[in-house]
Amino acid sequence: MLKADWSVRGHRPGQSRGTNEHRWVHYFLLGPENDLFNLDHGGVYQDMTQPLSDYHIASSHNTYLLEDQLRGPSSVEAYTRALQKGCRCVELDCWDGEDGEPVIFHGHTLTSKILFRDVISAIKEHAFVASPYPLILSIENHCSIPQQTKMAEYFESILGDTLCRHPVPEGETRLPSPETLKGKILIKGKKLSGGQEDADDGEVSDEDEAAEIDTSELQSEKPAATAAAATEGGKEAQGEGEGKAEGGEEGEKKDGGEAEVAKEGEEAGEAKEEEKTNGVAHTAAEAAAPEEKPQSPVSEEEEPLPRTRTFSFRKKKAPAPATSGKKKKKVKLSTKLSKCINYVQSVHFKGFDDWGDHGVFYQMSSFGESSAVKYSSRNTSTSFMMYNKRQLSRIYPSGRRVDSSNYNPVDMWNSGCQIVALNYQTQDVSMDLNDGKFRQNGQAGYILKPRVQREEMSRFDFHDRAMPGLHPKLYTITVISGQALPKPPGGNKHGEVIDPYIVINTFGRPEDQYMFKTRTIQDNGFNPTWNQSFSFVVHAPDYTYVRFKVMDEDWGPNADDFIGQFSAPLESIMPGYRHIHLTCSGNALENTSLFVHVGTMDYIGATPKAGKGTFKTRKNREYPASVSVNFPAIDSIYHGSTPNLRRAVDMREDYTFAYVMFKENCGHGPQAVISDCVQLMAVKAKTANISISLDVIGESQATQVYRVDYSTKTQPPQTLVAMVTSFNHLNKAIQNLLVNGETLATELKKAYKDCCSHHGDLKTHLQETGANSRKINTTMERYGYVTCTLTLQADQLLRCRETAATDLKL
């Protein structure tokens, strides 16, 4: 029920009440109460006491840039903008600057430089304006020891008490929560081992994942002459970035005992930073050449996600096979800087097997875009998900995106990755989805991941359509009208009135991706009317996002202009008649909206085809898989529960298909309720001069169901026969749910608890048999599937039973 006090607000004695009420009705209908975005999700409504690894964290890549990463300007203002949008992880690329002052810029490029201390001061001022929850500073460190020490001093003097720098307490086994770290700033970077922190400095491996680029990304190679020029230009840029060598050495001497950076360490750092430029030839002449000018940020109208222009790259040599006698290159790290780092220590990712044996909760790794896509593929997605349950992971854009375009963040979120870093300076489709996602939960920058992505015993496979724990829903979106749609940004190409149309996209698992397009309304941007409906099934609403896009149709290929958009998680949109308030380039379009109707219902199985009049046969239904954990106690419980699992699926699907068939026979859409259908059935009978009776049967109020019968001397209309038959089918399915559903759910819950009681025994058994990490991971994945299937099938059955009980209220 909608509530409002518009009839009272604004009314003054002597004013015309009718006129004032009309104005407030208008404001009410366009107000937050009737917005498509759930008003309750506008504040912090999620549990903020779980470990940091249980949240998606709003994250920025190359935060200091205002434009592209080749020659765009760097600015302190870019940090302010990101923090004001609720970003909770910003990146600082730190290099040696003049006069002993570290600077921030994109190394070996023509981007401008800003002082490190100015950035830290801006962060201190704006860190908690939009969100009180912890802020992570992702440090990419290329500085000498004296300037690293200077960075640590700025952290301590400027950030003060907001800097979280205490060591990780002994005995702690998981990351602290956002609630625990409220008002704190964490530093992400390399950390010295405990023994090295007694000295002034120490060595860490030269394995900065953020500076790496996958060989697979380097597809093309420059001609030799161009490559030589590029190398020379790269050296020029490098010299500019590192500042005066003499100044650095003097700084080390003045700092009182800081060891000199090993020459081979410097060379390793230079080589790695040459990779940081992503192999792009960065000479001044090349940057100025028109033919090599990078494209502008991807425009809003590109679908489904932004693409990037191909540039020429120097091909990265494949590393030689590692030998036992060869040491990894080391670089120096300041002890003072190391002591600023605790819960987010950067380490190189060596594979899931190594992580299973040696992974520590306070260590985290960064993954390039292509590596993340590889790990989220079918073969390794479950292992990647298990990794993300315990530790943080950071994903950053491919090195080929020199125009600062973005990748699809949805796949990374759905793989459980927490820090999915995007270029905030590029407002493309990816950033629209990012803004929509982090609009919820009070724009706190932390979104609690779905349960199956957090619980140790839950199994999650992004590619498994029949994954337990999913609650499929049927959505019907009707685009009714638009209000005051403006001309495209920058004005219409030809100056005429716009011809608007709407595109609806969903982003999520492969089977949940849809694209719908309305017809075009000619010459009407003031109040276009569409009245078009689109229905679709979403198998995983928790992992799906919807985007409404308004376009202006024009002649010629790719000539249509973008006007505005709205993006949100599917679970954060409200059913019913709603208004959508649009944005363009991240800014709200005043007085512009769409009027839509959204209907949703729980959905199990496929909708029967119109006119078929048959129910789905049981042999075609998808039942939980018969999985063996290879541990007798657990296998006997799960396999013994197989008949109950099949009965639970049958109960739910019998009810769902009977419900859909009844509404179809009554000529109603998916969003109709039973009372509407019963009323239509009565009208149909009355028209045919046939009397029908609606009798309550059952022994008690809790189990009562209805039976419809009719009496006639003539042959009743076939449509009425179909209505009555399908209604009786539905009530039979409801009776089965009410009488047997709760008992069956209780049995499944008991089997789940019995399986959980053997969790410790299973781990002990695996350790005693000397199972390797791969076998342990496989066994625990199967165990997670078993337990998750039992409890979630029980939950779905109880949920379906509750819905069925509501249906009886005619």
PDB file of N, CA and C in Angstrom, residues 584-660:
ATOM      1  N   CYS A 584      22.849  10.467 -17.369  1.00  0.00           N
ATOM      2  CA  CYS A 584      23.688  10.535 -18.565  1.00  0.00           C
ATOM      3  C   CYS A 584      25.090  10.935 -18.120  1.00  0.00           C
ATOM      4  N   SER A 585      26.070  10.125 -18.456  1.00  0.00           N
ATOM      5  CA  SER A 585      27.459  10.361 -18.034  1.00  0.00           C
ATOM      6  C   SER A 585      27.574  10.462 -16.522  1.00  0.00           C
ATOM      7  N   GLY A 586      26.754   9.699 -15.824  1.00  0.00           N
ATOM      8  CA  GLY A 586      26.804   9.666 -14.374  1.00  0.00           C
ATOM      9  C   GLY A 586      26.038  10.768 -13.684  1.00  0.00           C
ATOM     10  N   ASN A 587      25.446  11.689 -14.432  1.00  0.00           N
ATOM     11  CA  ASN A 587      24.705  12.809 -13.858  1.00  0.00           C
ATOM     12  C   ASN A 587      23.207  12.642 -14.106  1.00  0.00           C
ATOM     13  N   ALA A 588      22.395  13.013 -13.114  1.00  0.00           N
ATOM     14  CA  ALA A 588      20.948  12.866 -13.217  1.00  0.00           C
ATOM     15  C   ALA A 588      20.378  13.812 -14.267  1.00  0.00           C
ATOM     16  N   LEU A 589      19.411  13.319 -15.034  1.00  0.00           N
ATOM     17  CA  LEU A 589      18.673  14.149 -15.988  1.00  0.00           C
ATOM     18  C   LEU A 589      17.428  14.672 -15.291  1.00  0.00           C
ATOM     19  N   GLU A 590      17.383  15.932 -15.028  1.00  0.00           N
ATOM     20  CA  GLU A 590      16.285  16.540 -14.293  1.00  0.00           C
ATOM     21  C   GLU A 590      14.977  16.464 -15.087  1.00  0.00           C
ATOM     22  N   ASN A 591      13.901  16.149 -14.374  1.00  0.00           N
ATOM     23  CA  ASN A 591      12.535  16.137 -14.929  1.00  0.00           C
ATOM     24  C   ASN A 591      12.352  15.128 -16.059  1.00  0.00           C
ATOM     25  N   THR A 592      13.261  14.171 -16.168  1.00  0.00           N
ATOM     26  CA  THR A 592      13.178  13.154 -17.215  1.00  0.00           C
ATOM     27  C   THR A 592      12.940  11.795 -16.576  1.00  0.00           C
ATOM     28  N   SER A 593      11.991  11.028 -17.116  1.00  0.00           N
ATOM     29  CA  SER A 593      11.700   9.723 -16.517  1.00  0.00           C
ATOM     30  C   SER A 593      11.025   8.814 -17.530  1.00  0.00           C
ATOM     31  N   LEU A 594      10.976   7.539 -17.174  1.00  0.00           N
ATOM     32  CA  LEU A 594      10.190   6.535 -17.879  1.00  0.00           C
ATOM     33  C   LEU A 594       9.148   5.999 -16.919  1.00  0.00           C
ATOM     34  N   PHE A 595       7.993   5.638 -17.438  1.00  0.00           N
ATOM     35  CA  PHE A 595       6.929   5.053 -16.624  1.00  0.00           C
ATOM     36  C   PHE A 595       6.771   3.602 -17.057  1.00  0.00           C
ATOM     37  N   VAL A 596       6.939   2.675 -16.096  1.00  0.00           N
ATOM     38  CA  VAL A 596       6.924   1.250 -16.428  1.00  0.00           C
ATOM     39  C   VAL A 596       6.088   0.492 -15.399  1.00  0.00           C
ATOM     40  N   HIS A 597       5.755  -0.733 -15.751  1.00  0.00           N
ATOM     41  CA  HIS A 597       5.155  -1.661 -14.789  1.00  0.00           C
ATOM     42  C   HIS A 597       6.033  -2.903 -14.751  1.00  0.00           C
ATOM     43  N   VAL A 598       6.358  -3.351 -13.532  1.00  0.00           N
ATOM     44  CA  VAL A 598       7.188  -4.541 -13.345  1.00  0.00           C
ATOM     45  C   VAL A 598       6.403  -5.571 -12.562  1.00  0.00           C
ATOM     46  N   GLY A 599       6.303  -6.775 -13.102  1.00  0.00           N
ATOM     47  CA  GLY A 599       5.667  -7.883 -12.405  1.00  0.00           C
ATOM     48  C   GLY A 599       6.668  -9.004 -12.227  1.00  0.00           C
ATOM     49  N   THR A 600       6.585  -9.712 -11.107  1.00  0.00           N
ATOM     50  CA  THR A 600       7.509 -10.804 -10.844  1.00  0.00           C
ATOM     51  C   THR A 600       6.819 -11.895 -10.057  1.00  0.00           C
ATOM     52  N   MET A 601       7.232 -13.112 -10.291  1.00  0.00           N
ATOM     53  CA  MET A 601       6.717 -14.250  -9.535  1.00  0.00           C
ATOM     54  C   MET A 601       7.789 -15.331  -9.485  1.00  0.00           C
ATOM     55  N   ASP A 602       7.756 -16.147  -8.420  1.00  0.00           N
ATOM     56  CA  ASP A 602       8.665 -17.284  -8.327  1.00  0.00           C
ATOM     57  C   ASP A 602       8.388 -18.235  -9.476  1.00  0.00           C
ATOM     58  N   TYR A 603       9.435 -18.850  -9.965  1.00  0.00           N
ATOM     59  CA  TYR A 603       9.307 -19.642 -11.178  1.00  0.00           C
ATOM     60  C   TYR A 603      10.097 -20.937 -11.025  1.00  0.00           C
ATOM     61  N   ILE A 604       9.474 -22.036 -11.360  1.00  0.00           N
ATOM     62  CA  ILE A 604      10.142 -23.332 -11.303  1.00  0.00           C
ATOM     63  C   ILE A 604       9.868 -24.048 -12.615  1.00  0.00           C
ATOM     64  N   GLY A 605      10.908 -24.353 -13.370  1.00  0.00           N
ATOM     65  CA  GLY A 605      10.726 -25.057 -14.633  1.00  0.00           C
ATOM     66  C   GLY A 605      10.338 -24.113 -15.745  1.00  0.00           C
ATOM     67  N   ALA A 606      10.034 -24.673 -16.900  1.00  0.00           N
ATOM     68  CA  ALA A 606       9.685 -23.881 -18.080  1.00  0.00           C
ATOM     69  C   ALA A 606       8.179 -23.697 -18.179  1.00  0.00           C
ATOM     70  N   THR A 607       7.756 -22.566 -18.704  1.00  0.00           N
ATOM     71  CA  THR A 607       6.333 -22.296 -18.859  1.00  0.00           C
ATOM     72  C   THR A 607       5.750 -23.188 -19.962  1.00  0.00           C
ATOM     73  N   PRO A 608       4.591 -23.837 -19.732  1.00  0.00           N
ATOM     74  CA  PRO A 608       3.964 -24.643 -20.781  1.00  0.00           C
ATOM     75  C   PRO A 608       3.639 -23.766 -21.985  1.00  0.00           C
ATOM     76  N   LYS A 609       3.777 -24.322 -23.167  1.00  0.00           N
ATOM     77  CA  LYS A 609       3.489 -23.556 -24.375  1.00  0.00           C
ATOM     78  C   LYS A 609       1.990 -23.338 -24.518  1.00  0.00           C
ATOM     79  N   ALA A 610       1.620 -22.158 -24.982  1.00  0.00           N
ATOM     80  CA  ALA A 610       0.210 -21.817 -25.117  1.00  0.00           C
ATOM     81  C   ALA A 610      -0.488 -22.813 -26.033  1.00  0.00           C
ATOM     82  N   GLY A 611      -1.637 -23.266 -25.583  1.00  0.00           N
ATOM     83  CA  GLY A 611      -2.449 -24.154 -26.404  1.00  0.00           C
ATOM     84  C   GLY A 611      -2.111 -25.621 -26.271  1.00  0.00           C
ATOM     85  N   LYS A 612      -1.004 -25.975 -25.606  1.00  0.00           N
ATOM     86  CA  LYS A 612      -0.626 -27.375 -25.499  1.00  0.00           C
ATOM     87  C   LYS A 612      -1.510 -28.125 -24.508  1.00  0.00           C
ATOM     88  N   GLY A 613      -1.822 -27.474 -23.394  1.00  0.00           N
ATOM     89  CA  GLY A 613      -2.709 -28.077 -22.410  1.00  0.00           C
ATOM     90  C   GLY A 613      -2.123 -29.300 -21.743  1.00  0.00           C
ATOM     91  N   THR A 614      -0.801 -29.393 -21.660  1.00  0.00           N
ATOM     92  CA  THR A 614      -0.169 -30.554 -21.023  1.00  0.00           C
ATOM     93  C   THR A 614       0.803 -30.085 -19.965  1.00  0.00           C
ATOM     94  N   PHE A 615       1.053 -30.953 -18.999  1.00  0.00           N
ATOM     95  CA  PHE A 615       2.012 -30.654 -17.957  1.00  0.00           C
ATOM     96  C   PHE A 615       3.353 -31.296 -18.298  1.00  0.00           C
ATOM     97  N   LYS A 616       4.399 -30.724 -17.805  1.00  0.00           N
ATOM     98  CA  LYS A 616       5.733 -31.245 -18.061  1.00  0.00           C
ATOM     99  C   LYS A 616       5.880 -32.631 -17.450  1.00  0.00           C
ATOM    100  N   THR A 617       6.347 -33.592 -18.212  1.00  0.00           N
ATOM    101  CA  THR A 617       6.496 -34.948 -17.698  1.00  0.00           C
ATOM    102  C   THR A 617       7.666 -35.010 -16.726  1.00  0.00           C
ATOM    103  N   ARG A 618       7.565 -35.911 -15.775  1.00  0.00           N
ATOM    104  CA  ARG A 618       8.592 -35.993 -14.747  1.00  0.00           C
ATOM    105  C   ARG A 618       9.937 -36.438 -15.304  1.00  0.00           C
ATOM    106  N   LYS A 619       9.923 -37.208 -16.391  1.00  0.00           N
ATOM    107  CA  LYS A 619      11.192 -37.690 -16.933  1.00  0.00           C
ATOM    108  C   LYS A 619      12.031 -36.536 -17.499  1.00  0.00           C
ATOM    109  N   ASN A 620      11.394 -35.385 -17.780  1.00  0.00           N
ATOM    110  CA  ASN A 620      12.123 -34.245 -18.330  1.00  0.00           C
ATOM    111  C   ASN A 620      12.555 -33.249 -17.261  1.00  0.00           C
ATOM    112  N   ARG A 621      12.252 -33.523 -16.033  1.00  0.00           N
ATOM    113  CA  ARG A 621      12.582 -32.571 -14.969  1.00  0.00           C
ATOM    114  C   ARG A 621      14.048 -32.705 -14.545  1.00  0.00           C
ATOM    115  N   GLU A 622      14.573 -31.600 -14.045  1.00  0.00           N
ATOM    116  CA  GLU A 622      15.964 -31.580 -13.593  1.00  0.00           C
ATOM    117  C   GLU A 622      15.996 -31.850 -12.092  1.00  0.00           C
ATOM    118  N   TYR A 623      16.476 -33.021 -11.729  1.00  0.00           N
ATOM    119  CA  TYR A 623      16.601 -33.392 -10.323  1.00  0.00           C
ATOM    120  C   TYR A 623      18.042 -33.179  -9.870  1.00  0.00           C
ATOM    121  N   PRO A 624      18.261 -32.998  -8.558  1.00  0.00           N
ATOM    122  CA  PRO A 624      19.637 -32.862  -8.055  1.00  0.00           C
ATOM    123  C   PRO A 624      20.496 -34.050  -8.448  1.00  0.00           C
ATOM    124  N   ALA A 625      21.751 -33.771  -8.775  1.00  0.00           N
ATOM    125  CA  ALA A 625      22.666 -34.820  -9.233  1.00  0.00           C
ATOM    126  C   ALA A 625      23.004 -35.791  -8.108  1.00  0.00           C
ATOM    127  N   SER A 626      23.260 -37.036  -8.483  1.00  0.00           N
ATOM    128  CA  SER A 626      23.671 -38.049  -7.513  1.00  0.00           C
ATOM    129  C   SER A 626      25.185 -37.980  -7.367  1.00  0.00           C
ATOM    130  N   VAL A 627      25.644 -37.247  -6.368  1.00  0.00           N
ATOM    131  CA  VAL A 627      27.072 -36.983  -6.162  1.00  0.00           C
ATOM    132  C   VAL A 627      27.598 -37.841  -5.021  1.00  0.00           C
ATOM    133  N   SER A 628      28.801 -38.366  -5.189  1.00  0.00           N
ATOM    134  CA  SER A 628      29.444 -39.152  -4.126  1.00  0.00           C
ATOM    135  C   SER A 628      30.647 -38.392  -3.588  1.00  0.00           C
ATOM    136  N   VAL A 629      30.708 -38.270  -2.266  1.00  0.00           N
ATOM    137  CA  VAL A 629      31.827 -37.599  -1.605  1.00  0.00           C
ATOM    138  C   VAL A 629      32.962 -38.586  -1.349  1.00  0.00           C
ATOM    139  N   ASN A 630      32.669 -39.880  -1.493  1.00  0.00           N
ATOM    140  CA  ASN A 630      33.626 -40.952  -1.195  1.00  0.00           C
ATOM    141  C   ASN A 630      33.968 -40.999   0.288  1.00  0.00           C
ATOM    142  N   PHE A 631      32.969 -40.710   1.105  1.00  0.00           N
ATOM    143  CA  PHE A 631      33.057 -40.864   2.553  1.00  0.00           C
ATOM    144  C   PHE A 631      31.761 -41.557   2.961  1.00  0.00           C
ATOM    145  N   PRO A 632      31.802 -42.827   3.383  1.00  0.00           N
ATOM    146  CA  PRO A 632      30.591 -43.646   3.543  1.00  0.00           C
ATOM    147  C   PRO A 632      29.483 -43.006   4.357  1.00  0.00           C
ATOM    148  N   ALA A 633      29.808 -42.380   5.477  1.00  0.00           N
ATOM    149  CA  ALA A 633      28.770 -41.830   6.348  1.00  0.00           C
ATOM    150  C   ALA A 633      27.960 -40.753   5.632  1.00  0.00           C
ATOM    151  N   ILE A 634      28.643 -39.883   4.884  1.00  0.00           N
ATOM    152  CA  ILE A 634      27.964 -38.796   4.180  1.00  0.00           C
ATOM    153  C   ILE A 634      27.230 -39.324   2.959  1.00  0.00           C
ATOM    154  N   ASP A 635      27.867 -40.206   2.207  1.00  0.00           N
ATOM    155  CA  ASP A 635      27.234 -40.747   1.000  1.00  0.00           C
ATOM    156  C   ASP A 635      25.949 -41.492   1.318  1.00  0.00           C
ATOM    157  N   SER A 636      25.940 -42.245   2.425  1.00  0.00           N
ATOM    158  CA  SER A 636      24.727 -42.998   2.768  1.00  0.00           C
ATOM    159  C   SER A 636      23.576 -42.053   3.106  1.00  0.00           C
ATOM    160  N   ILE A 637      23.883 -40.933   3.773  1.00  0.00           N
ATOM    161  CA  ILE A 637      22.837 -39.965   4.127  1.00  0.00           C
ATOM    162  C   ILE A 637      22.289 -39.305   2.866  1.00  0.00           C
ATOM    163  N   TYR A 638      23.174 -38.843   1.975  1.00  0.00           N
ATOM    164  CA  TYR A 638      22.725 -38.127   0.787  1.00  0.00           C
ATOM    165  C   TYR A 638      21.989 -39.046  -0.176  1.00  0.00           C
ATOM    166  N   HIS A 639      22.565 -40.198  -0.443  1.00  0.00           N
ATOM    167  CA  HIS A 639      21.900 -41.128  -1.366  1.00  0.00           C
ATOM    168  C   HIS A 639      20.583 -41.624  -0.791  1.00  0.00           C
ATOM    169  N   GLY A 640      20.517 -41.750   0.540  1.00  0.00           N
ATOM    170  CA  GLY A 640      19.253 -42.135   1.157  1.00  0.00           C
ATOM    171  C   GLY A 640      18.198 -41.048   1.064  1.00  0.00           C
ATOM    172  N   SER A 641      18.642 -39.807   0.834  1.00  0.00           N
ATOM    173  CA  SER A 641      17.711 -38.679   0.712  1.00  0.00           C
ATOM    174  C   SER A 641      17.283 -38.425  -0.731  1.00  0.00           C
ATOM    175  N   THR A 642      17.830 -39.191  -1.680  1.00  0.00           N
ATOM    176  CA  THR A 642      17.510 -38.962  -3.087  1.00  0.00           C
ATOM    177  C   THR A 642      16.012 -39.022  -3.377  1.00  0.00           C
ATOM    178  N   PRO A 643      15.266 -40.040  -2.843  1.00  0.00           N
ATOM    179  CA  PRO A 643      13.818 -40.050  -3.092  1.00  0.00           C
ATOM    180  C   PRO A 643      13.107 -38.810  -2.569  1.00  0.00           C
ATOM    181  N   ASN A 644      13.531 -38.314  -1.395  1.00  0.00           N
ATOM    182  CA  ASN A 644      12.919 -37.108  -0.838  1.00  0.00           C
ATOM    183  C   ASN A 644      13.234 -35.878  -1.683  1.00  0.00           C
ATOM    184  N   LEU A 645      14.438 -35.827  -2.217  1.00  0.00           N
ATOM    185  CA  LEU A 645      14.800 -34.706  -3.078  1.00  0.00           C
ATOM    186  C   LEU A 645      13.946 -34.697  -4.341  1.00  0.00           C
ATOM    187  N   ARG A 646      13.717 -35.861  -4.922  1.00  0.00           N
ATOM    188  CA  ARG A 646      12.885 -35.949  -6.117  1.00  0.00           C
ATOM    189  C   ARG A 646      11.439 -35.577  -5.789  1.00  0.00           C
ATOM    190  N   ARG A 647      10.941 -36.024  -4.632  1.00  0.00           N
ATOM    191  CA  ARG A 647       9.579 -35.669  -4.230  1.00  0.00           C
ATOM    192  C   ARG A 647       9.448 -34.162  -4.046  1.00  0.00           C
ATOM    193  N   ALA A 648      10.467 -33.530  -3.472  1.00  0.00           N
ATOM    194  CA  ALA A 648      10.419 -32.074  -3.263  1.00  0.00           C
ATOM    195  C   ALA A 648      10.341 -31.337  -4.596  1.00  0.00           C
ATOM    196  N   VAL A 649      11.147 -31.774  -5.577  1.00  0.00           N
ATOM    197  CA  VAL A 649      11.104 -31.151  -6.893  1.00  0.00           C
ATOM    198  C   VAL A 649       9.734 -31.354  -7.536  1.00  0.00           C
ATOM    199  N   ASP A 650       9.202 -32.562  -7.436  1.00  0.00           N
ATOM    200  CA  ASP A 650       7.894 -32.850  -8.035  1.00  0.00           C
ATOM    201  C   ASP A 650       6.792 -31.999  -7.418  1.00  0.00           C
ATOM    202  N   MET A 651       6.814 -31.856  -6.091  1.00  0.00           N
ATOM    203  CA  MET A 651       5.795 -31.048  -5.415  1.00  0.00           C
ATOM    204  C   MET A 651       5.807 -29.616  -5.932  1.00  0.00           C
ATOM    205  N   ARG A 652       6.972 -29.049  -6.024  1.00  0.00           N
ATOM    206  CA  ARG A 652       7.081 -27.654  -6.440  1.00  0.00           C
ATOM    207  C   ARG A 652       6.692 -27.475  -7.906  1.00  0.00           C
ATOM    208  N   GLU A 653       7.162 -28.369  -8.732  1.00  0.00           N
ATOM    209  CA  GLU A 653       6.883 -28.215 -10.159  1.00  0.00           C
ATOM    210  C   GLU A 653       5.421 -28.537 -10.492  1.00  0.00           C
ATOM    211  N   ASP A 654       4.828 -29.520  -9.806  1.00  0.00           N
ATOM    212  CA  ASP A 654       3.406 -29.795 -10.031  1.00  0.00           C
ATOM    213  C   ASP A 654       2.571 -28.558  -9.719  1.00  0.00           C
ATOM    214  N   TYR A 655       2.905 -27.912  -8.613  1.00  0.00           N
ATOM    215  CA  TYR A 655       2.173 -26.699  -8.227  1.00  0.00           C
ATOM    216  C   TYR A 655       2.388 -25.570  -9.242  1.00  0.00           C
ATOM    217  N   THR A 656       3.649 -25.350  -9.612  1.00  0.00           N
ATOM    218  CA  THR A 656       3.955 -24.233 -10.509  1.00  0.00           C
ATOM    219  C   THR A 656       3.291 -24.392 -11.868  1.00  0.00           C
ATOM    220  N   PHE A 657       3.359 -25.575 -12.434  1.00  0.00           N
ATOM    221  CA  PHE A 657       2.786 -25.777 -13.756  1.00  0.00           C
ATOM    222  C   PHE A 657       1.264 -25.747 -13.726  1.00  0.00           C
ATOM    223  N   ALA A 658       0.683 -26.246 -12.638  1.00  0.00           N
ATOM    224  CA  ALA A 658      -0.776 -26.160 -12.514  1.00  0.00           C
ATOM    225  C   ALA A 658      -1.208 -24.698 -12.402  1.00  0.00           C
ATOM    226  N   TYR A 659      -0.431 -23.909 -11.674  1.00  0.00           N
ATOM    227  CA  TYR A 659      -0.726 -22.485 -11.510  1.00  0.00           C
ATOM    228  C   TYR A 659      -0.660 -21.771 -12.862  1.00  0.00           C
ATOM    229  N   VAL A 660       0.428 -22.013 -13.605  1.00  0.00           N
ATOM    230  CA  VAL A 660       0.602 -21.366 -14.908  1.00  0.00           C
ATOM    231  C   VAL A 660      -0.502 -21.791 -15.880  1.00  0.00           C
TER     232      VAL A 660
END
